[in-house]
Coordinates of C-alpha atoms in Angstrom, one line a residue:
Chain A
M734 CA -40.6 -41.6 -39.4
S735 CA -40.4 -39.0 -42.1
L736 CA -38.1 -35.9 -42.0
A737 CA -41.1 -33.7 -42.5
A738 CA -42.7 -34.9 -39.4
V739 CA -39.7 -33.8 -37.3
M740 CA -38.7 -30.6 -38.9
P741 CA -40.4 -27.2 -39.0
P742 CA -43.0 -26.5 -41.9
Q743 CA -41.1 -25.2 -45.2
V744 CA -41.5 -21.6 -46.0
G745 CA -40.9 -20.0 -49.2
Q746 CA -37.2 -19.9 -50.5
K747 CA -37.6 -16.5 -52.0
P748 CA -38.6 -13.7 -49.5
D749 CA -41.5 -11.5 -50.0
P750 CA -40.7 -8.0 -50.7
G751 CA -42.4 -6.7 -47.2
M752 CA -40.9 -9.8 -45.5
R753 CA -39.1 -9.1 -42.2
P754 CA -35.3 -10.4 -42.2
V755 CA -34.7 -13.0 -39.6
I756 CA -31.1 -11.6 -39.2
S757 CA -29.9 -8.1 -40.3
F758 CA -26.7 -6.3 -39.8
H759 CA -26.9 -2.3 -39.9
G760 CA -23.5 -0.6 -40.2
V761 CA -21.8 -3.2 -38.0
S762 CA -18.0 -3.0 -37.1
K763 CA -16.0 -4.9 -34.7
T764 CA -12.6 -3.7 -33.6
Y765 CA -10.8 -5.8 -31.0
P766 CA -8.9 -4.3 -28.2
N767 CA -5.5 -4.7 -30.0
G768 CA -6.8 -2.5 -32.9
T769 CA -7.6 -5.3 -35.5
E770 CA -10.7 -4.4 -37.3
A771 CA -12.3 -7.7 -38.0
I772 CA -15.8 -6.6 -39.5
R773 CA -16.2 -3.2 -41.2
D774 CA -19.5 -1.5 -41.7
V775 CA -21.3 -4.6 -42.5
D776 CA -25.0 -4.2 -43.9
L777 CA -27.0 -7.6 -44.5
A778 CA -30.2 -9.1 -44.4
I779 CA -31.0 -12.7 -44.2
Y780 CA -34.5 -14.1 -44.6
Q781 CA -36.2 -17.2 -43.0
G782 CA -35.5 -20.2 -45.1
D783 CA -32.3 -18.5 -46.8
F784 CA -29.4 -20.9 -47.3
C785 CA -26.4 -18.6 -47.2
F786 CA -22.7 -19.3 -47.7
V787 CA -20.4 -16.9 -46.0
V788 CA -17.1 -17.0 -48.1
G789 CA -13.6 -15.4 -47.7
A790 CA -10.1 -16.3 -47.0
S791 CA -8.8 -17.2 -43.6
G792 CA -8.9 -14.1 -41.4
S793 CA -11.4 -12.2 -43.6
G794 CA -14.0 -11.9 -40.7
K795 CA -16.3 -15.0 -41.2
T796 CA -15.9 -16.4 -37.8
T797 CA -16.2 -12.8 -36.2
L798 CA -19.5 -12.5 -38.1
V799 CA -20.9 -15.7 -36.5
R800 CA -19.8 -14.9 -33.2
L801 CA -21.4 -11.5 -33.3
L802 CA -24.7 -13.2 -34.3
I803 CA -24.7 -15.3 -31.1
R804 CA -23.4 -12.3 -29.1
E805 CA -20.0 -14.2 -28.2
E806 CA -18.7 -10.8 -29.5
V807 CA -20.1 -7.5 -29.1
A808 CA -20.4 -5.1 -31.9
S809 CA -18.2 -1.9 -31.7
T810 CA -20.6 0.0 -33.7
G811 CA -23.9 -0.5 -35.6
R812 CA -26.9 -2.6 -34.7
I813 CA -27.8 -6.6 -35.2
F814 CA -31.3 -7.9 -35.2
V815 CA -32.0 -11.6 -34.8
D816 CA -35.9 -12.4 -35.1
G817 CA -36.8 -8.7 -34.7
Q818 CA -34.7 -8.4 -31.4
E819 CA -31.7 -5.9 -31.2
T820 CA -28.8 -8.1 -29.8
T821 CA -26.2 -5.4 -29.6
R822 CA -27.8 -4.1 -26.4
M823 CA -29.2 -7.3 -25.2
T824 CA -28.4 -7.8 -21.2
R825 CA -26.5 -10.9 -20.3
R826 CA -29.8 -12.4 -18.8
R827 CA -31.4 -12.4 -22.3
L828 CA -28.6 -14.1 -24.0
P829 CA -29.5 -17.7 -23.2
K830 CA -33.0 -17.1 -25.0
L831 CA -31.2 -15.7 -27.9
R832 CA -28.9 -18.6 -28.3
R833 CA -31.7 -20.9 -28.2
K834 CA -32.7 -19.7 -31.5
F835 CA -29.7 -20.9 -33.0
G836 CA -28.2 -24.4 -33.7
I837 CA -24.4 -23.9 -34.0
V838 CA -21.5 -26.3 -35.4
F839 CA -17.9 -25.7 -35.5
Q840 CA -14.9 -27.0 -37.4
D841 CA -13.6 -29.1 -34.3
Y842 CA -17.1 -30.5 -33.5
K843 CA -16.7 -29.8 -29.7
L844 CA -18.2 -33.2 -28.6
L845 CA -17.9 -34.3 -25.0
T846 CA -15.5 -37.5 -25.5
K847 CA -16.8 -39.2 -22.3
L848 CA -20.5 -39.3 -23.5
T849 CA -22.0 -41.3 -25.9
V850 CA -23.6 -40.1 -29.1
A851 CA -27.1 -40.0 -27.8
Q852 CA -25.8 -38.4 -24.3
N853 CA -24.0 -35.5 -26.4
V854 CA -27.2 -34.9 -28.2
A855 CA -29.4 -35.0 -25.1
F856 CA -27.0 -32.9 -23.2
A857 CA -28.2 -29.7 -25.2
L858 CA -31.9 -30.5 -24.2
Q859 CA -30.9 -31.4 -20.8
V860 CA -29.2 -27.8 -20.1
T861 CA -31.8 -25.9 -22.3
K862 CA -34.9 -27.6 -21.4
P863 CA -34.4 -29.5 -18.1
G864 CA -37.0 -32.1 -17.5
Q865 CA -38.3 -32.4 -21.0
R866 CA -40.7 -35.2 -21.7
H867 CA -39.8 -37.8 -24.2
L868 CA -36.0 -36.8 -24.4
K869 CA -35.1 -40.2 -25.6
E870 CA -37.6 -40.2 -28.6
K871 CA -36.4 -36.5 -29.5
V872 CA -32.7 -37.8 -29.5
E873 CA -33.6 -40.7 -31.4
E874 CA -35.4 -38.9 -33.9
T875 CA -32.6 -36.3 -34.5
L876 CA -29.9 -38.9 -34.7
W877 CA -32.1 -40.6 -37.5
I878 CA -32.3 -37.3 -39.3
V879 CA -28.5 -37.2 -39.6
G880 CA -28.3 -40.8 -40.3
L881 CA -26.7 -42.1 -37.2
E882 CA -29.6 -43.9 -35.5
D883 CA -27.4 -46.9 -35.2
K884 CA -24.8 -45.2 -33.4
L885 CA -26.7 -44.1 -30.1
D886 CA -24.4 -45.8 -27.5
T887 CA -21.2 -45.2 -29.5
F888 CA -18.5 -42.7 -28.2
P889 CA -17.4 -40.0 -30.5
D890 CA -13.9 -41.2 -30.4
E891 CA -14.9 -44.4 -32.1
L892 CA -16.5 -42.4 -35.1
S893 CA -15.2 -41.0 -38.3
G894 CA -14.6 -37.2 -38.8
G895 CA -17.9 -37.0 -40.7
E896 CA -19.9 -39.0 -38.1
Q897 CA -18.7 -36.7 -35.3
Q898 CA -19.7 -33.5 -37.3
R899 CA -23.2 -35.3 -37.8
V900 CA -23.5 -35.8 -34.2
A901 CA -22.6 -32.0 -33.6
I902 CA -25.3 -31.3 -36.2
A903 CA -27.8 -33.5 -34.3
R904 CA -26.8 -31.6 -31.2
A905 CA -27.4 -28.2 -32.6
L906 CA -30.5 -29.6 -34.2
V907 CA -32.4 -31.3 -31.4
H908 CA -33.9 -28.2 -29.9
R909 CA -35.4 -27.2 -33.3
P910 CA -33.7 -23.9 -33.7
R911 CA -35.1 -21.3 -36.3
I912 CA -31.4 -20.5 -37.5
F913 CA -28.6 -23.0 -38.1
L914 CA -24.9 -21.5 -38.0
A915 CA -22.1 -23.6 -39.3
D916 CA -18.6 -22.2 -38.8
E917 CA -16.4 -24.0 -41.3
P918 CA -18.3 -27.4 -40.7
T919 CA -16.3 -29.3 -43.4
G920 CA -12.9 -27.8 -42.5
N921 CA -11.6 -31.0 -41.3
L922 CA -13.2 -33.5 -43.6
D923 CA -12.4 -35.0 -47.0
P924 CA -14.4 -34.0 -50.2
D925 CA -16.8 -37.1 -50.3
T926 CA -17.8 -36.5 -46.3
S927 CA -17.9 -32.8 -46.8
W928 CA -20.4 -33.2 -49.5
G929 CA -22.5 -35.4 -47.4
I930 CA -22.6 -32.9 -44.6
V931 CA -23.5 -30.1 -46.9
Q932 CA -26.5 -32.2 -48.2
L933 CA -27.6 -32.7 -44.6
L934 CA -27.7 -28.9 -44.2
L935 CA -29.4 -28.5 -47.5
Q936 CA -31.8 -31.1 -46.3
I937 CA -32.3 -29.0 -43.0
N938 CA -32.7 -25.9 -44.9
H939 CA -35.2 -27.4 -47.1
R940 CA -37.7 -27.9 -44.4
G941 CA -37.4 -24.2 -43.6
T942 CA -34.6 -23.7 -41.2
T943 CA -32.5 -20.6 -42.2
V944 CA -28.9 -21.9 -42.7
L945 CA -25.6 -19.8 -42.6
M946 CA -22.7 -21.7 -43.3
A947 CA -19.1 -20.0 -43.2
T948 CA -16.7 -21.8 -45.4
H949 CA -13.7 -21.6 -47.9
N950 CA -14.6 -24.7 -49.7
R951 CA -14.8 -23.4 -53.3
E952 CA -16.1 -26.7 -54.8
I953 CA -19.1 -27.0 -52.6
V954 CA -20.1 -23.3 -53.0
D955 CA -19.9 -23.6 -56.8
L956 CA -22.0 -26.9 -56.6
C957 CA -24.8 -25.6 -54.6
R958 CA -25.5 -22.2 -56.4
R959 CA -27.0 -20.8 -53.4
R960 CA -26.9 -17.3 -51.8
V961 CA -23.0 -16.2 -51.3
I962 CA -21.9 -13.4 -49.2
A963 CA -18.3 -12.7 -49.8
I964 CA -16.1 -11.1 -47.2
D965 CA -12.7 -9.5 -47.7
S966 CA -10.6 -7.8 -44.9
G967 CA -14.1 -7.5 -43.0
R968 CA -16.0 -5.8 -45.7
V969 CA -18.9 -7.5 -47.5
V970 CA -17.5 -7.3 -51.2
R971 CA -20.2 -9.3 -52.8
D972 CA -23.8 -10.6 -51.9
E973 CA -25.4 -12.8 -54.7
V974 CA -28.6 -14.6 -54.5
E975 CA -27.1 -17.7 -56.5
G976 CA -23.3 -17.3 -56.7
G977 CA -20.3 -19.1 -56.8
Y978 CA -17.2 -18.9 -54.7
L979 CA -15.8 -16.3 -56.8
R980 CA -17.4 -13.6 -58.9
E981 CA -18.2 -14.6 -62.5
G982 CA -15.0 -14.3 -64.4
E983 CA -12.9 -13.6 -61.5
A984 CA -9.7 -15.3 -61.6
T985 CA -7.8 -17.0 -58.9
I986 CA -4.2 -18.5 -58.6
Chain B
M1337 CA -41.5 -28.3 -11.0
R1338 CA -40.3 -31.0 -13.3
G1339 CA -37.8 -28.7 -14.9
L1340 CA -36.6 -27.5 -11.4
L1341 CA -36.2 -31.0 -10.2
A1342 CA -34.3 -31.9 -13.3
S1343 CA -31.9 -28.9 -12.9
V1344 CA -31.2 -29.7 -9.3
R1345 CA -30.5 -33.1 -10.4
F1346 CA -28.1 -32.0 -13.0
A1347 CA -26.6 -29.8 -10.8
L1348 CA -25.9 -32.4 -7.8
V1349 CA -24.6 -34.8 -10.4
A1350 CA -22.4 -32.4 -12.2
A1351 CA -21.0 -31.3 -8.7
G1352 CA -20.2 -34.8 -7.9
Q1353 CA -18.4 -35.4 -11.3
N1354 CA -16.5 -32.1 -10.7
F1355 CA -15.4 -33.1 -7.3
T1356 CA -14.2 -36.9 -8.4
R1357 CA -12.7 -35.8 -11.7
N1358 CA -10.7 -33.3 -9.9
L1359 CA -10.1 -35.6 -6.9
A1360 CA -6.4 -34.9 -6.0
V1361 CA -6.8 -30.9 -6.2
S1362 CA -10.3 -31.2 -4.6
L1363 CA -8.9 -33.2 -1.6
A1364 CA -5.9 -30.9 -1.3
G1365 CA -8.0 -28.1 -1.3
V1366 CA -10.3 -29.6 1.4
F1367 CA -7.5 -30.5 3.6
T1368 CA -5.9 -27.3 3.4
M1369 CA -9.2 -25.5 4.1
G1370 CA -9.6 -28.1 7.0
L1371 CA -6.4 -27.2 8.7
I1372 CA -7.5 -23.4 8.4
M1373 CA -10.8 -24.4 9.9
L1374 CA -9.1 -26.2 12.7
L1375 CA -6.9 -22.8 13.2
V1376 CA -10.0 -20.8 13.2
G1377 CA -11.9 -23.1 15.6
G1378 CA -8.9 -23.3 17.9
T1379 CA -8.6 -19.6 18.0
L1380 CA -12.4 -19.3 18.9
L1381 CA -12.1 -22.1 21.7
L1382 CA -8.9 -20.5 23.0
T1383 CA -10.6 -17.1 23.3
H1384 CA -13.7 -18.7 24.9
T1385 CA -11.6 -20.6 27.6
V1386 CA -9.5 -17.5 28.4
D1387 CA -12.7 -15.9 28.9
A1388 CA -14.0 -18.5 31.2
I1389 CA -10.7 -18.3 33.3
L1390 CA -11.1 -14.6 33.5
A1391 CA -14.8 -14.7 34.4
Q1392 CA -14.0 -17.3 37.1
Q1393 CA -11.1 -15.2 38.5
E1394 CA -13.3 -12.2 38.5
T1395 CA -15.7 -14.0 40.7
Q1396 CA -13.2 -14.6 43.3
A1397 CA -11.8 -11.0 42.9
D1398 CA -13.7 -9.7 45.9
E1399 CA -12.3 -12.5 48.2
I1400 CA -9.0 -12.6 50.3
H1401 CA -7.9 -15.6 52.1
I1402 CA -6.0 -15.3 55.2
Y1403 CA -3.9 -18.3 55.7
L1404 CA -3.6 -19.1 59.5
Q1405 CA -1.0 -21.1 61.6
D1406 CA -1.7 -24.4 62.6
S1407 CA -1.3 -24.0 66.3
L1408 CA -4.2 -21.7 66.7
S1409 CA -7.2 -22.3 69.0
M1410 CA -10.8 -22.3 67.6
R1411 CA -11.4 -19.5 70.3
T1412 CA -8.4 -17.4 68.6
I1413 CA -9.7 -17.8 65.3
A1414 CA -13.4 -16.9 66.5
D1415 CA -12.1 -13.7 68.0
Y1416 CA -10.2 -12.5 64.6
E1417 CA -13.6 -13.7 62.7
L1418 CA -15.5 -11.4 64.9
R1419 CA -13.2 -8.6 64.7
F1420 CA -13.2 -8.8 60.8
S1421 CA -17.1 -8.9 60.8
H1422 CA -17.1 -5.6 62.8
D1423 CA -14.9 -4.0 59.9
S1424 CA -17.1 -1.8 57.7
R1425 CA -15.1 -2.8 54.5
V1426 CA -15.9 -6.5 55.2
N1427 CA -19.1 -7.8 53.7
G1428 CA -18.8 -11.6 54.8
V1429 CA -16.4 -13.7 56.8
A1430 CA -16.1 -17.4 56.7
F1431 CA -13.7 -20.0 58.2
T1432 CA -12.2 -22.7 56.0
S1433 CA -10.7 -25.6 58.1
K1434 CA -7.5 -27.5 56.9
D1435 CA -9.6 -30.4 55.9
Q1436 CA -12.2 -28.2 54.0
A1437 CA -9.0 -26.8 52.1
V1438 CA -8.2 -30.2 51.0
V1439 CA -11.8 -30.8 49.8
A1440 CA -11.9 -27.5 47.9
A1441 CA -8.5 -28.3 46.3
Q1442 CA -9.4 -31.5 45.1
Q1443 CA -12.5 -30.1 43.7
R1444 CA -10.3 -28.0 41.6
G1445 CA -8.5 -31.0 40.3
L1446 CA -5.6 -31.0 42.7
Q1447 CA -4.5 -34.5 43.8
L1448 CA -3.3 -33.9 47.2
Q1449 CA -3.5 -37.4 48.7
P1450 CA 0.1 -38.5 47.4
A1451 CA 1.4 -35.5 49.2
I1452 CA -0.6 -36.0 52.5
N1453 CA 0.7 -39.8 52.3
T1454 CA 4.3 -38.4 51.8
L1455 CA 4.4 -35.7 54.6
G1456 CA 2.0 -37.5 56.9
T1457 CA 0.1 -34.5 57.4
N1458 CA -2.1 -32.1 55.7
P1459 CA 0.2 -29.3 54.1
L1460 CA -2.6 -26.9 53.4
P1461 CA -3.3 -24.2 56.0
A1462 CA -6.8 -23.3 57.5
S1463 CA -8.0 -19.7 56.5
I1464 CA -10.2 -17.0 57.2
D1465 CA -12.0 -15.8 54.2
L1466 CA -13.0 -12.2 53.6
H1467 CA -15.4 -10.9 51.1
V1468 CA -15.0 -7.1 50.7
R1469 CA -17.6 -4.5 49.8
T1470 CA -15.6 -2.9 47.1
L1471 CA -12.4 -4.1 45.2
G1472 CA -10.5 -1.2 46.3
D1473 CA -10.4 -2.0 49.9
L1474 CA -8.8 -5.4 49.2
S1475 CA -5.2 -3.8 49.4
Q1476 CA -5.7 -2.1 52.8
L1477 CA -7.3 -5.4 54.2
N1478 CA -4.3 -7.4 52.8
T1479 CA -1.8 -5.0 54.7
V1480 CA -3.9 -5.4 57.8
A1481 CA -3.9 -9.2 57.5
K1482 CA -0.3 -9.6 56.9
A1483 CA 0.6 -7.8 60.1
L1484 CA -1.7 -10.0 62.2
P1485 CA 0.2 -12.6 64.7
I1486 CA -2.0 -15.2 63.7
V1487 CA -1.0 -15.5 59.9
D1488 CA 1.0 -18.4 58.4
T1489 CA 4.0 -17.2 56.8
S1490 CA 5.8 -20.3 56.5
S1491 CA 4.6 -20.9 52.9
G1492 CA 5.9 -17.5 51.8
S1493 CA 2.6 -15.9 51.5
A1494 CA 0.1 -14.9 54.2
T1495 CA -2.7 -14.3 52.1
D1496 CA -3.7 -15.1 48.3
Y1497 CA -3.9 -11.4 47.4
S1498 CA -2.5 -10.9 44.0
P1499 CA -3.4 -7.4 42.5
G1500 CA -2.1 -7.7 39.1
V1501 CA -3.9 -10.9 38.3
I1502 CA -7.1 -9.2 36.8
P1503 CA -5.7 -6.4 34.6
R1504 CA -3.1 -9.1 33.4
L1505 CA -5.9 -11.3 32.5
Q1506 CA -7.9 -8.6 30.9
S1507 CA -4.9 -7.7 28.8
V1508 CA -4.4 -11.4 27.9
I1509 CA -8.0 -11.6 26.7
T1510 CA -7.9 -8.3 24.5
V1511 CA -4.8 -9.6 23.0
T1512 CA -6.3 -13.1 22.4
V1513 CA -9.5 -11.7 20.7
W1514 CA -7.7 -9.3 18.6
V1515 CA -5.0 -11.8 17.5
G1516 CA -7.7 -14.3 16.8
S1517 CA -9.9 -12.1 15.1
A1518 CA -7.2 -10.9 12.7
L1519 CA -5.9 -14.4 12.1
S1520 CA -9.5 -15.7 11.3
V1521 CA -10.0 -12.9 8.8
V1522 CA -6.6 -13.8 7.2
L1523 CA -7.3 -17.5 7.3
A1524 CA -10.8 -17.0 5.7
V1525 CA -9.1 -15.1 2.8
I1526 CA -6.6 -17.9 2.3
S1527 CA -9.7 -20.4 2.4
L1528 CA -11.5 -18.2 -0.3
V1529 CA -8.4 -18.2 -2.4
I1530 CA -8.0 -21.9 -2.3
I1531 CA -11.4 -22.7 -3.0
M1532 CA -11.3 -20.0 -6.2
N1533 CA -8.3 -21.8 -7.4
T1534 CA -9.8 -25.4 -6.9
I1535 CA -13.0 -24.3 -8.8
R1536 CA -11.1 -22.6 -11.6
T1537 CA -9.2 -26.0 -12.2
A1538 CA -12.8 -27.7 -12.3
V1539 CA -13.8 -25.1 -14.5
Y1540 CA -10.7 -25.6 -16.8
I1541 CA -11.3 -29.4 -17.1
R1542 CA -14.9 -28.9 -18.0
R1543 CA -14.2 -26.0 -20.4
T1544 CA -15.5 -27.5 -23.5
E1545 CA -18.7 -28.7 -21.5
I1546 CA -19.3 -25.2 -20.3
E1547 CA -18.7 -23.7 -23.9
I1548 CA -21.3 -26.0 -25.3
M1549 CA -23.7 -25.2 -22.5
K1550 CA -23.2 -21.4 -23.3
L1551 CA -23.7 -21.9 -26.9
V1552 CA -26.8 -24.0 -26.9
G1553 CA -28.2 -21.2 -24.5
A1554 CA -28.0 -22.4 -21.0
G1555 CA -28.3 -19.7 -18.4
D1556 CA -25.5 -18.4 -16.2
W1557 CA -27.1 -19.9 -13.1
F1558 CA -27.5 -23.3 -14.8
V1559 CA -23.7 -23.3 -15.6
R1560 CA -22.7 -22.0 -12.0
W1561 CA -24.9 -23.9 -9.8
P1562 CA -22.6 -27.2 -10.2
F1563 CA -19.5 -25.3 -9.2
I1564 CA -21.2 -23.4 -6.2
L1565 CA -22.5 -26.9 -4.8
E1566 CA -19.1 -28.3 -5.3
G1567 CA -17.6 -25.4 -3.4
V1568 CA -20.3 -25.6 -0.5
F1569 CA -19.7 -29.5 -0.3
G1570 CA -15.9 -28.9 -0.2
G1571 CA -16.2 -26.3 2.4
V1572 CA -18.5 -28.3 4.8
L1573 CA -16.2 -31.2 4.4
A1574 CA -13.3 -29.0 5.3
A1575 CA -15.2 -27.4 8.2
A1576 CA -16.3 -30.9 9.4
I1577 CA -12.6 -32.2 9.4
G1578 CA -11.3 -29.0 11.4
A1579 CA -14.3 -29.0 13.7
T1580 CA -13.6 -32.7 14.6
A1581 CA -10.0 -32.1 15.3
V1582 CA -10.9 -29.0 17.3
A1583 CA -13.3 -30.9 19.5
V1584 CA -10.8 -33.6 20.1
A1585 CA -8.1 -31.3 21.0
Y1586 CA -10.3 -29.3 23.3
R1587 CA -11.0 -32.3 25.5
F1588 CA -7.4 -33.3 25.4
V1589 CA -6.0 -29.7 26.1
L1590 CA -8.7 -29.0 28.9
S1591 CA -7.9 -32.2 30.7
Q1592 CA -4.4 -31.4 30.6
A1593 CA -4.8 -28.0 31.8
N1594 CA -7.0 -29.0 34.6
T1595 CA -4.5 -31.8 35.7
Q1596 CA -1.4 -29.9 35.2
A1597 CA -2.2 -26.3 35.7
F1598 CA -5.2 -26.8 38.1
L1599 CA -7.1 -24.0 36.1
G1600 CA -10.6 -25.5 36.9
V1601 CA -12.2 -24.9 33.5
T1602 CA -15.2 -27.1 32.7
F1603 CA -15.8 -28.6 29.3
D1604 CA -18.4 -26.1 27.5
G1605 CA -20.3 -28.9 25.4
R1606 CA -23.0 -26.0 24.2
Y1607 CA -20.3 -23.6 23.2
L1608 CA -18.4 -26.6 21.3
T1609 CA -21.6 -27.5 19.4
A1610 CA -22.2 -23.7 18.5
M1611 CA -18.8 -23.4 17.1
V1612 CA -19.0 -26.8 15.3
L1613 CA -22.4 -25.6 13.7
L1614 CA -20.8 -22.0 13.1
L1615 CA -17.7 -23.5 11.4
L1616 CA -19.9 -25.8 9.1
A1617 CA -21.9 -22.6 8.1
F1618 CA -18.9 -20.7 7.6
G1619 CA -17.2 -23.3 5.4
A1620 CA -20.5 -23.7 3.4
V1621 CA -20.7 -20.0 2.8
L1622 CA -16.9 -19.6 2.1
G1623 CA -17.0 -22.5 -0.3
G1624 CA -20.2 -21.3 -2.2
F1625 CA -18.9 -17.7 -2.3
G1626 CA -15.2 -18.7 -3.5
S1627 CA -16.9 -20.8 -6.3
F1628 CA -19.1 -18.0 -7.2
L1629 CA -16.0 -15.9 -7.6
G1630 CA -13.9 -18.7 -9.3
V1631 CA -16.4 -19.3 -11.9
R1632 CA -17.6 -15.7 -12.5
R1633 CA -14.5 -14.7 -14.4
F1634 CA -15.0 -17.5 -16.9
L1635 CA -18.6 -16.7 -17.6
H1636 CA -18.0 -13.2 -18.3
A1637 CA -15.1 -14.0 -20.5

């Protein structure tokens, strides 16, 4: 089975001028109860089919940005829209529907060690779409996309870090989300394995899924030459359509 | 429908897994709650039994037995019966012979045969039994009866009139109800806290799973149901343990009370059944509500 058969149809990489963003931030700030200002006055627009790197040093606000998107955190001020819906004032009842628009992976994989690879992936469908038909086929298709079709009955502890992250990606992908969020997905991986994961994300994006990847992996960002949103001390300091980890000519130690 | 069935199946399986993965804590919680249910059930039964004794005493309250000397002729007794029947305060007069007194005592669970065999004679006196029109006349009639030459004073009491019994029993039952109710409320709160803490431990053990469920878009109730079912199961199990212990203790205590204290209280199977069902329902509600509260804080975190 080809990848095209199981992924959403590809949409244009460059947004039309009148196109509505799939994600937008309008003057968003987030201050934690202890007074820490994690995000300050952020304005952003991300379009369907974008592949964005969110870069910045540790503690710059990348993870807060991701958590605000899925409403794990609530913005202190400003408005956030996902797929045309304002999430900042969304009731708890509507959060599950919002979160089903996303596929999310983290640096620490968050796999259930007592379940097999196939069961981990199926778990996402069991809790979001109970009783779904052809569950087994959908799980197998998704594991084929991430290249783990031969690891169905393996337990996470028996896999390498890269393979575990692929399982996490499969779990995030199995319900066919519109937006894929990856928070430091290569943080625990060696360079070769990291590149494999990024290639998989590029492949997912190539078929039309919007991908937002928070990272501080300079090499990957420089190699991909995709949209780069740089955050420093909670502020968006740079937003380039095809950028590198650092601004042109910017020096680093 | 298919989705609903799958959700129910998921919740039941997860509830079972919660209980078994967390077995030591779950069982500790269940047995502690079982003990509490035993105390609640015991309090209910005690209140009911005291109530039954009081009701029995109240039905006998308008009656006074005048104990007679053994040497009296039937004619003398008949004369006094007639005299009492003409008294305006008396509603009814009856005679109980010595043999009838033995039968009545045996019906109340009193074993007299060994005493009769030892003494070689029936120790119980015959009596003239008066039913009064109003309870207020009992005291006056008692005074009149005690002064009669026919009464038997050998046992120390010429009649069975005991003026303080009813108010004393009423105060006993009032105290029992109040103490029982207060104790039940305190025990219910303790049960709730036990269930909440058991569920919090289960939530902690499954925190990664719950985090993933929330992230992929499972609704709050989907996350909550397995824990609520676990709480209901634990509560019902605890109630079953407590109710079984109460039922066994009830039979034993009742038989002891009747043979040792001659209370004459009958086994009330209907009340016991109702109490068991009430305890099971109480356990289920308490378990479910405790779980709801236990998982609530985590979901809203």
